Amino acid sequence: MSKISRFTSKVVQLAKNAVGERGEVAAPEGGGGFAEYAVVSLHCLRVYLEKSYREALDLLSEMPQILGEIGLNAADLPDHSTLVKWFDRIKTALWRVLLRLSAQLHDTSGHAAIDATFFDRENASKHYCRRTNYRVQTLKATALVDTESQAILDVHCTTEKRHDTQLGWQVALRNAADLASLAADKGYDWMDLREKLREEGVRPLIKHREFRPIDHAHNARIDGPRYRQRAMCETVFSTIKRTLGDAVRARTWYGEFRELVLMCAVHNIKQSLKQ
């Protein structure tokens, strides 16, 4: 079985679980809408193939076996503009469910790291940019990564200039029940964050910025091997940008957030197939 076939099979399974599939036919005969899991699967394949909407559909029209995994054939494929509209209609909550299910494909260790990176927004609609006074050219993504499996457990996206400590706590709180430790660099140095993590039963591995001798002493007590695993975040970001792209192509800011969550889910599925 080819890589893309194994990927498609896994995507369809996760998509059905994410939408709560009730036995719908992917493309009903005699009109009617496509099953939501089929739409989600097409978008995952678009990201996996690293193609535009039009190019992805052209490629898939020549892959009857892959379409058969979804329950479609070449004649069923919609126009690329229809696929764009579907993406705008699918809520972020569904993509987050897909991300969580994709992370569950991995045997997570409970030891995680958190870090942030930036994705370009250069592909946004110029009309949209003028209409909304769109000036921020990058999207900040904060990801929580399992250090052993390199699975992305959660991601936060923003165009605002919020401090890393605030974003770190927001992401960590959503996942505290599944974490034993959390590693981060000095950009997340905030005593309140450490205390909040301890209250949730999570060991903070966050080095202090060194202004006083006691800061050096605190840093010396941090678990070295676990702390060094925070570099896994950078490894994951590098992999996503190298294989799935370093820019988001959606036309609106909420579409960009959804696309980034989708990219993280696709990364998790690809990593699970390697294992």
CSV table of N, CA and C in Angstrom, one decimal, residues 14 17-19 92-106 108 151-155 174-175 178 261-262 264-266 268-269:
chain,number,residue,atom,x,y,z
A,14,LEU,N,-10.3,9.1,10.9
A,14,LEU,CA,-10.3,10.1,11.9
A,14,LEU,C,-11.4,11.2,11.6
A,17,ASN,N,-14.7,9.9,12.7
A,17,ASN,CA,-14.8,10.1,14.2
A,17,ASN,C,-15.0,11.5,14.6
A,18,ALA,N,-14.4,12.4,13.9
A,18,ALA,CA,-14.4,13.9,14.3
A,18,ALA,C,-15.8,14.4,14.1
A,19,VAL,N,-16.5,14.1,13.0
A,19,VAL,CA,-17.8,14.6,12.6
A,19,VAL,C,-18.9,13.8,13.2
A,92,THR,N,-13.9,26.0,13.5
A,92,THR,CA,-12.6,25.7,14.1
A,92,THR,C,-12.6,24.5,15.0
A,93,ALA,N,-13.8,24.4,15.8
A,93,ALA,CA,-13.9,23.4,16.8
A,93,ALA,C,-13.7,22.0,16.1
A,94,LEU,N,-14.2,21.8,14.9
A,94,LEU,CA,-14.1,20.5,14.3
A,94,LEU,C,-12.6,20.2,14.0
A,95,TRP,N,-11.9,21.2,13.5
A,95,TRP,CA,-10.5,21.0,13.2
A,95,TRP,C,-9.7,20.7,14.5
A,96,ARG,N,-10.1,21.3,15.6
A,96,ARG,CA,-9.5,21.0,16.8
A,96,ARG,C,-9.7,19.6,17.3
A,97,VAL,N,-11.0,19.1,17.1
A,97,VAL,CA,-11.3,17.7,17.4
A,97,VAL,C,-10.4,16.8,16.5
A,98,LEU,N,-10.2,17.1,15.3
A,98,LEU,CA,-9.4,16.3,14.4
A,98,LEU,C,-7.9,16.3,14.9
A,99,LEU,N,-7.5,17.5,15.3
A,99,LEU,CA,-6.1,17.5,15.9
A,99,LEU,C,-6.0,16.7,17.1
A,100,ARG,N,-6.9,16.7,18.0
A,100,ARG,CA,-6.9,15.9,19.2
A,100,ARG,C,-6.9,14.4,18.9
A,101,LEU,N,-7.7,14.0,17.9
A,101,LEU,CA,-7.8,12.6,17.5
A,101,LEU,C,-6.5,12.2,16.9
A,102,SER,N,-5.9,13.1,16.1
A,102,SER,CA,-4.6,12.7,15.4
A,102,SER,C,-3.5,12.6,16.4
A,103,ALA,N,-3.5,13.3,17.5
A,103,ALA,CA,-2.5,13.2,18.6
A,103,ALA,C,-2.7,11.9,19.3
A,104,GLN,N,-3.9,11.4,19.4
A,104,GLN,CA,-4.1,10.1,20.1
A,104,GLN,C,-3.6,8.9,19.3
A,105,LEU,N,-3.2,9.1,18.0
A,105,LEU,CA,-2.6,8.0,17.3
A,105,LEU,C,-1.2,7.7,17.8
A,106,HIS,N,-0.6,8.6,18.6
A,106,HIS,CA,0.7,8.4,19.2
A,106,HIS,C,0.6,8.0,20.6
A,108,THR,N,1.8,9.0,23.7
A,108,THR,CA,2.4,10.2,24.3
A,108,THR,C,3.0,9.9,25.7
A,151,ALA,N,4.4,14.5,18.5
A,151,ALA,CA,3.0,14.8,18.2
A,151,ALA,C,2.6,16.2,18.7
A,152,ILE,N,1.9,16.9,17.9
A,152,ILE,CA,1.4,18.2,18.4
A,152,ILE,C,0.1,18.0,19.1
A,153,LEU,N,0.1,18.3,20.4
A,153,LEU,CA,-1.0,18.1,21.3
A,153,LEU,C,-2.1,19.2,21.2
A,154,ASP,N,-1.6,20.4,21.0
A,154,ASP,CA,-2.5,21.6,20.9
A,154,ASP,C,-1.7,22.7,20.2
A,155,VAL,N,-2.5,23.7,19.7
A,155,VAL,CA,-1.9,24.8,19.0
A,155,VAL,C,-2.8,26.0,19.2
A,174,ARG,N,-5.4,23.9,29.0
A,174,ARG,CA,-6.3,23.0,28.3
A,174,ARG,C,-5.8,21.6,28.3
A,175,ASN,N,-4.6,21.4,28.6
A,175,ASN,CA,-4.0,20.0,28.5
A,175,ASN,C,-3.3,19.6,29.8
A,178,ASP,N,-3.2,15.9,31.1
A,178,ASP,CA,-2.4,14.9,30.4
A,178,ASP,C,-0.9,15.1,30.5
A,261,VAL,N,-4.3,24.8,12.2
A,261,VAL,CA,-4.7,23.6,13.0
A,261,VAL,C,-4.8,22.4,12.1
A,262,LEU,N,-5.3,22.5,10.9
A,262,LEU,CA,-5.3,21.4,9.9
A,262,LEU,C,-3.9,20.9,9.6
A,264,CYS,N,-1.3,21.0,11.4
A,264,CYS,CA,-0.8,20.3,12.6
A,264,CYS,C,-1.4,18.9,12.7
A,265,ALA,N,-2.7,18.7,12.3
A,265,ALA,CA,-3.3,17.4,12.3
A,265,ALA,C,-2.7,16.5,11.2
A,266,VAL,N,-2.4,17.1,10.1
A,266,VAL,CA,-1.8,16.3,9.0
A,266,VAL,C,-0.4,15.9,9.4
A,268,ASN,N,0.6,15.2,12.4
A,268,ASN,CA,0.5,14.1,13.4
A,268,ASN,C,0.2,12.8,12.6
A,269,ILE,N,-0.7,12.9,11.6
A,269,ILE,CA,-1.0,11.6,10.9
A,269,ILE,C,0.2,11.1,10.1
